[in-house]
Short mmCIF file of C-alpha atoms in Angstrom, two decimals:
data_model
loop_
_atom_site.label_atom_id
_atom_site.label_comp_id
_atom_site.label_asym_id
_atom_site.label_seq_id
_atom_site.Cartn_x
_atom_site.Cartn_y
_atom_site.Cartn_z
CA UNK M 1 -3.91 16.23 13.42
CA UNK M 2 -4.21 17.47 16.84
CA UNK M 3 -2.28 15.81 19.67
CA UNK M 4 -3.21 15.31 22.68
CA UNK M 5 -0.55 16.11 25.67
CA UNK M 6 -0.18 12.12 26.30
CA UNK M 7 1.13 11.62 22.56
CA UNK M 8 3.15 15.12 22.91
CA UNK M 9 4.73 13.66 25.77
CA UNK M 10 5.24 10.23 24.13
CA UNK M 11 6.76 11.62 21.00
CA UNK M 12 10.06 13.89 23.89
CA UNK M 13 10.32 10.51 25.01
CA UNK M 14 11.13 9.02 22.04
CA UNK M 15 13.12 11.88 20.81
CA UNK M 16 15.73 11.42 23.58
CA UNK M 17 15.33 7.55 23.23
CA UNK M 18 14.12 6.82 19.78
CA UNK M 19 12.94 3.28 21.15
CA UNK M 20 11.24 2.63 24.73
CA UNK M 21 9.71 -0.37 26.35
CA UNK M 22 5.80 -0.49 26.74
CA UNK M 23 6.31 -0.56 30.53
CA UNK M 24 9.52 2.11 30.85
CA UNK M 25 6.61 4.29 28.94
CA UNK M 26 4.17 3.59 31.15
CA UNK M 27 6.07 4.09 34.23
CA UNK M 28 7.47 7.25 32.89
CA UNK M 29 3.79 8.44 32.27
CA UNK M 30 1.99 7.19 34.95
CA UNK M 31 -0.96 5.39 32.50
CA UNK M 32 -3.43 3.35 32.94
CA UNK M 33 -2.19 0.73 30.10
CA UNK M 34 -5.39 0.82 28.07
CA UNK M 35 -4.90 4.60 28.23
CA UNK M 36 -1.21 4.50 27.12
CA UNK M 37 -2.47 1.75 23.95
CA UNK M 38 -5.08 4.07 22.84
CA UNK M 39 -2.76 6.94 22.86
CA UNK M 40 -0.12 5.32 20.61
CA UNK M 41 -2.21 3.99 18.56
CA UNK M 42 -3.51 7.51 17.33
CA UNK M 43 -0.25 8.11 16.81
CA UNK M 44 1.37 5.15 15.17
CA UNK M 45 0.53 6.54 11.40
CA UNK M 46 2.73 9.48 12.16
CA UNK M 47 6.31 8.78 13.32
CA UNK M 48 6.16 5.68 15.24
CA UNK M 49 5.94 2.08 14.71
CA UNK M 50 5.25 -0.92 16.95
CA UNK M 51 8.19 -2.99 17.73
CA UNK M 52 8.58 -6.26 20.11
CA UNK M 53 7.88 -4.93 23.24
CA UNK M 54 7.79 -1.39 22.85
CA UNK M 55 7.58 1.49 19.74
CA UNK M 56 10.10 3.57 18.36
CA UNK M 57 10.65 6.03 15.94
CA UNK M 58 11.17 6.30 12.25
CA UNK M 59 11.23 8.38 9.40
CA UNK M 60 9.29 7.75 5.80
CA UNK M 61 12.69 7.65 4.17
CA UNK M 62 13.88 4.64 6.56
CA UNK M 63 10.31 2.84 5.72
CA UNK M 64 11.29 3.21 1.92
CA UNK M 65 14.77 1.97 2.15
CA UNK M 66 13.48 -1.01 4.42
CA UNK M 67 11.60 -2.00 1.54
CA UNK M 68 14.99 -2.44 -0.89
CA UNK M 69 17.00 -4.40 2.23
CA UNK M 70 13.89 -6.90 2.47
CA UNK M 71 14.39 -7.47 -0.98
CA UNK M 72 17.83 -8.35 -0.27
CA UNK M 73 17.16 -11.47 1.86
CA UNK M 74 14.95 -12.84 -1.13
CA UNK M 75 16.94 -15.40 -2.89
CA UNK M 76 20.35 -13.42 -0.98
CA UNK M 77 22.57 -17.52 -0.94
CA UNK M 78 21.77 -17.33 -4.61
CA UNK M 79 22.86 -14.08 -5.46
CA UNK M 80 25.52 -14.03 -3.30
CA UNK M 81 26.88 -17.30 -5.59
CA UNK M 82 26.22 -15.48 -8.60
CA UNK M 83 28.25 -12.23 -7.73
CA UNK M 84 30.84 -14.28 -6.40
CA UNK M 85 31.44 -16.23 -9.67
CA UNK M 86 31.23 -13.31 -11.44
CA UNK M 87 33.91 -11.32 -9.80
CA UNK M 88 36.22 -14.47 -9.67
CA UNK M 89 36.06 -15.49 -13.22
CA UNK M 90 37.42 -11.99 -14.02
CA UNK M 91 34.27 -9.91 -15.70
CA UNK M 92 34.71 -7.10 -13.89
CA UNK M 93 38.24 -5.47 -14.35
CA UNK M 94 40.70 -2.88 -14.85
CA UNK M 95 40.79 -0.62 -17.44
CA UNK M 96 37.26 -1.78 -18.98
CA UNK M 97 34.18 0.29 -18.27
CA UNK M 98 31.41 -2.15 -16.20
CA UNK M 99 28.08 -0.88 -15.72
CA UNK M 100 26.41 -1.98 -12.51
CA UNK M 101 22.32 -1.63 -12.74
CA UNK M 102 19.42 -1.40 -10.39
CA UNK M 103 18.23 -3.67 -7.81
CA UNK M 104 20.04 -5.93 -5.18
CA UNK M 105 21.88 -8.34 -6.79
CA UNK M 106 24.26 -5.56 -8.41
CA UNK M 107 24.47 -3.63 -4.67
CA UNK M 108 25.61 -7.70 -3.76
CA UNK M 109 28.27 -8.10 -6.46
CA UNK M 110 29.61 -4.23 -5.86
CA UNK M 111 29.99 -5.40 -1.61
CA UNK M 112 31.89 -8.46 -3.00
CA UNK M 113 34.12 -5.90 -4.98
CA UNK M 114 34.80 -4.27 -1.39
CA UNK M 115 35.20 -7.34 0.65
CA UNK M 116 37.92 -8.93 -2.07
CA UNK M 117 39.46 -5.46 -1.63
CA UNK M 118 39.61 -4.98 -5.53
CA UNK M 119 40.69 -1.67 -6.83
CA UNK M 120 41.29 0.76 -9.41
CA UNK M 121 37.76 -0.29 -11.22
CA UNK M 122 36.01 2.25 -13.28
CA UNK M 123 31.99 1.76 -12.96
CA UNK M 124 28.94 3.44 -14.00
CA UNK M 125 25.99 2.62 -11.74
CA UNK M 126 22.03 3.86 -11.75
CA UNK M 127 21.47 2.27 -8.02
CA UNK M 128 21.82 5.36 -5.30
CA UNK M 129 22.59 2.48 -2.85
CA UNK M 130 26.14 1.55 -4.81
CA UNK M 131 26.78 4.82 -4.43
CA UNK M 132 26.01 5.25 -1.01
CA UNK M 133 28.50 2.31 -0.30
CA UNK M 134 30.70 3.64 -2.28
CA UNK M 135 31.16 7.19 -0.30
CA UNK M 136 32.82 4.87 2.47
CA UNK M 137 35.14 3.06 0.02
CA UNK M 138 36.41 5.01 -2.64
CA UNK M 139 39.20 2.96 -3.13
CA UNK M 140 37.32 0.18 -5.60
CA UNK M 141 37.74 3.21 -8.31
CA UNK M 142 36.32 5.46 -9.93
CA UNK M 143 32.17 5.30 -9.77
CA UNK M 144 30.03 7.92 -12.09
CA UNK M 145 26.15 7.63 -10.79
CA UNK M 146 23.87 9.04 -13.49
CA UNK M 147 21.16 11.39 -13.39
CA UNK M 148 17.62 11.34 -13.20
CA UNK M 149 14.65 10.39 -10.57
CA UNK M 150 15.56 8.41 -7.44
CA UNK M 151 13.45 5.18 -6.78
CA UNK M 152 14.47 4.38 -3.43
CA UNK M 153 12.65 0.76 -2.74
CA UNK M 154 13.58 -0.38 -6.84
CA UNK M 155 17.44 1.02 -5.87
CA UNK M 156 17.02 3.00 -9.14
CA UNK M 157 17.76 6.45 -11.00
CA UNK M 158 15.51 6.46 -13.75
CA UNK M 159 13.76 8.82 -16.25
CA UNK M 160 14.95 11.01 -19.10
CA UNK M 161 17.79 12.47 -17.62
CA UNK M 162 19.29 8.82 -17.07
CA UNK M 163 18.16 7.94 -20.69
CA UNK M 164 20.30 11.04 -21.83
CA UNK M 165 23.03 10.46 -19.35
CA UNK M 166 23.47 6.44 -21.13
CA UNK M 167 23.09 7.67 -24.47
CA UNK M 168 26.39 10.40 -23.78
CA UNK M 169 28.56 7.52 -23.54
CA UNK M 170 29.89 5.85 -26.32
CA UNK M 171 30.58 2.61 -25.48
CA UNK M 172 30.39 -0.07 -22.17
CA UNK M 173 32.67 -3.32 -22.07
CA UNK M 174 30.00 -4.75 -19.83
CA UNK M 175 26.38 -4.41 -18.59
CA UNK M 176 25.10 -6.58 -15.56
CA UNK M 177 21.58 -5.88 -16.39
CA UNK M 178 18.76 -6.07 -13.78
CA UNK M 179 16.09 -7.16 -15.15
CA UNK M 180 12.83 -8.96 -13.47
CA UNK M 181 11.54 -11.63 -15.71
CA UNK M 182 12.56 -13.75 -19.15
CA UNK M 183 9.28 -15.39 -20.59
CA UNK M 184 10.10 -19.14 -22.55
CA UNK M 185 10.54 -16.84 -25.56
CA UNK M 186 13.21 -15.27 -24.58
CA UNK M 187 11.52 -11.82 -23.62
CA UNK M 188 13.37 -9.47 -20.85
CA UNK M 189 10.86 -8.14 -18.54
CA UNK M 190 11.12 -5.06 -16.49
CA UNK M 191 7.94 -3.88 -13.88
CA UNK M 192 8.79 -0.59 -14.57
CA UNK M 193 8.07 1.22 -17.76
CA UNK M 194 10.07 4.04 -17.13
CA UNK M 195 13.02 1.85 -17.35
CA UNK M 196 12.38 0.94 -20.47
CA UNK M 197 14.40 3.38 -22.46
CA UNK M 198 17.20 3.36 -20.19
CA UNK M 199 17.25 -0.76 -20.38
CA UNK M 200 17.42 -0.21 -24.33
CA UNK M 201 20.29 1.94 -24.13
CA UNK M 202 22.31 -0.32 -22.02
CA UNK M 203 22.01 -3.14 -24.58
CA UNK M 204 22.96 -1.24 -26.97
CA UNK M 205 26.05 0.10 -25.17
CA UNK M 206 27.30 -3.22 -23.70
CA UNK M 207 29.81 -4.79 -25.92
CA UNK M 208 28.77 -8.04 -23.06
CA UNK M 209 25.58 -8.32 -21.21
CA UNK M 210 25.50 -10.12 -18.33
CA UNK M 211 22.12 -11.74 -17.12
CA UNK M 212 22.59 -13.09 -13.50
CA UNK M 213 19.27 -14.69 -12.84
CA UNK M 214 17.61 -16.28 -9.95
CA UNK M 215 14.68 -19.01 -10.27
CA UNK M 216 11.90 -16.89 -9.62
CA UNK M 217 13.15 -14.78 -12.80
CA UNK M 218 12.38 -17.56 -14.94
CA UNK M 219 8.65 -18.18 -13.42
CA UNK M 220 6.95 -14.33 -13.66
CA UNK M 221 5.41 -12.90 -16.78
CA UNK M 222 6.94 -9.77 -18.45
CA UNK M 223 5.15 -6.57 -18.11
CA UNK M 224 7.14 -4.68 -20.19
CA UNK M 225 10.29 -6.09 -23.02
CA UNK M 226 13.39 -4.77 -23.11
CA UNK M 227 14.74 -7.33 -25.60
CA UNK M 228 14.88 -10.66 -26.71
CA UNK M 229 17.32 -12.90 -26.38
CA UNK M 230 16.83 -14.30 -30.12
CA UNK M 231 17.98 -10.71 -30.81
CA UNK M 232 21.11 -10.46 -28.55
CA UNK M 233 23.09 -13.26 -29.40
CA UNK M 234 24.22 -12.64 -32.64
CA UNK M 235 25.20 -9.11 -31.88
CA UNK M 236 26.47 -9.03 -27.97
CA UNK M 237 27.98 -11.59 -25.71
CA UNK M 238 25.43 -12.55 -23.69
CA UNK M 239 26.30 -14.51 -20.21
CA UNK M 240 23.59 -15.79 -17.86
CA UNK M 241 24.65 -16.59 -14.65
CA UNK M 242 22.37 -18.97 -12.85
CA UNK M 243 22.64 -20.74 -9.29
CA UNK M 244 22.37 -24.43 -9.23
CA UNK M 245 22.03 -27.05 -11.57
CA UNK M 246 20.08 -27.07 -14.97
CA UNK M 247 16.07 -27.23 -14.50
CA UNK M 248 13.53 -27.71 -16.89
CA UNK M 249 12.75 -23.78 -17.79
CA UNK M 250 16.28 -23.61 -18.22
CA UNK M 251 16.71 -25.86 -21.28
CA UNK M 252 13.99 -23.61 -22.92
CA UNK M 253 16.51 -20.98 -22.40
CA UNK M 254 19.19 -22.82 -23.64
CA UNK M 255 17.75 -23.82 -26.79
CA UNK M 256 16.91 -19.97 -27.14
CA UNK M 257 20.51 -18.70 -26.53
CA UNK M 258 21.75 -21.95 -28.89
CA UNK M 259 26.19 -20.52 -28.38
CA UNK M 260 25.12 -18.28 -25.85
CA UNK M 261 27.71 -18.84 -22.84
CA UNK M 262 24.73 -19.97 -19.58
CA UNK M 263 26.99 -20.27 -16.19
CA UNK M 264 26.27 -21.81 -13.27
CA UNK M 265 27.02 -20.26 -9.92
CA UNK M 266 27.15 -22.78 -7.92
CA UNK M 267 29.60 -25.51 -9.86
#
């Protein structure tokens, strides 16, 4: 794409500025205002983005990451319960290995680690944005991030370099397993089929799997299995943590899991 000297001199304004009012920009360029619209408008698919008032800059890699912190807010009082209960009824601790997956509730629970100032933990993590919070607080422990591709917007490393990079280890006290959907029999659900392999490995690692799931977990259909629950709870400790009270899809589960420990966040 060409530019014009208008956008040229739009995009040094927003390189000293990075954000600038619709009529600072027209001032500055001395625009008719239909002029100045068209202008950024040819432009906006590039570098810049409309904003309240104004446009500023941004950067593909910004977009992406955008896409993991709006998944954040989804459900965020609910997960923020979960994570809680979880770290204060003691399943994450010293001297057992705790392996913190992909997605946003595990980035939640790993801030909670920070903001009860707990220490000396030793965690193994496939989420790039645990490890990014970690660079700023190395004091929770030690954290080993795995290999493999980076999925920004999923908060993943995935592919078979992870799968490898599982399978090296020879044992994990507990998994807090991300996982996107459980059908009514039983079925884990991922989106992602190159997570499958890496899911299996985890399950079969974790001496205790933790589930922490939200409601819209129990209403989606699963596009790909990583297990069953039927199959788990003879062999692992399974623990689903679940905000609320006990609803209707719930008992399904419940009747699945039979011993099966199901906690409730927010008793």
């Amino acid at each position: 794409m060409q530019l014009t000297e208008i956008q040229k001199n739009i995009l040094k304004i927003l390189a000293d500025k990075e954000k600038v009012s619709i009529p600072d920009l027209q001032k500055q360029l001395n625009l008719k205002i239909s002029t100045l619209y068209y202008n950024i408008e040819a432009i906006t698919s590039l570098c810049i983005r409309r904003v309240r008032g104004g446009i500023e800059l941004f950067s593909e890699e910004e977009e992406i990451k955008n896409v993991f912190h709006e998944k954040m807010q989804i459900d965020r009082k609910e997960k923020e319960e979960m994570a809680e209960k979880i770290i204060n009824e003691g399943y994450i601790k010293h001297g057992d290995i705790t392996l913190l997956d992909c997605g946003t509730t595990n980035l939640i629970i790993f801030n909670k680690l920070i903001e009860n100032a707990i220490k000396g933990l030793d965690i193994i993590t496939v989420n790039p944005y645990i490890l990014q919070k970690y660079l700023n607080h190395p004091e929770v422990g030690k954290v080993s991030l795995v290999g493999g591709i980076l999925d920004w917007p999923d908060g993943s490393i995935f592919g078979p370099l992870t799968v490898n990079s599982l399978d090296y280890i020879s044992e994990i006290v507990t998994v807090i397993l991300g996982i996107d959907a459980v059908d009514q029999n039983g079925e884990l659900g991922i989106n992602n089929q190159l997570e499958v392999a890496q899911k299996k490995v985890m399950i079969q690692k974790a001496r205790r799997i933790i589930l922490p799931l939200t409601q819209n977990k129990l209403d989606r259909a699963v596009s790909y299995s990583v297990g069953n629950l039927n199959d788990l709870k003879d062999t692992k400790t399974v623990l689903v943590f679940y905000p609320g009270k006990t609803s209707e899809r719930l008992r399904i589960l419940l009747n699945l899991l039979g011993s099966t420990n199901i906690i409730f966040a927010g008793e």
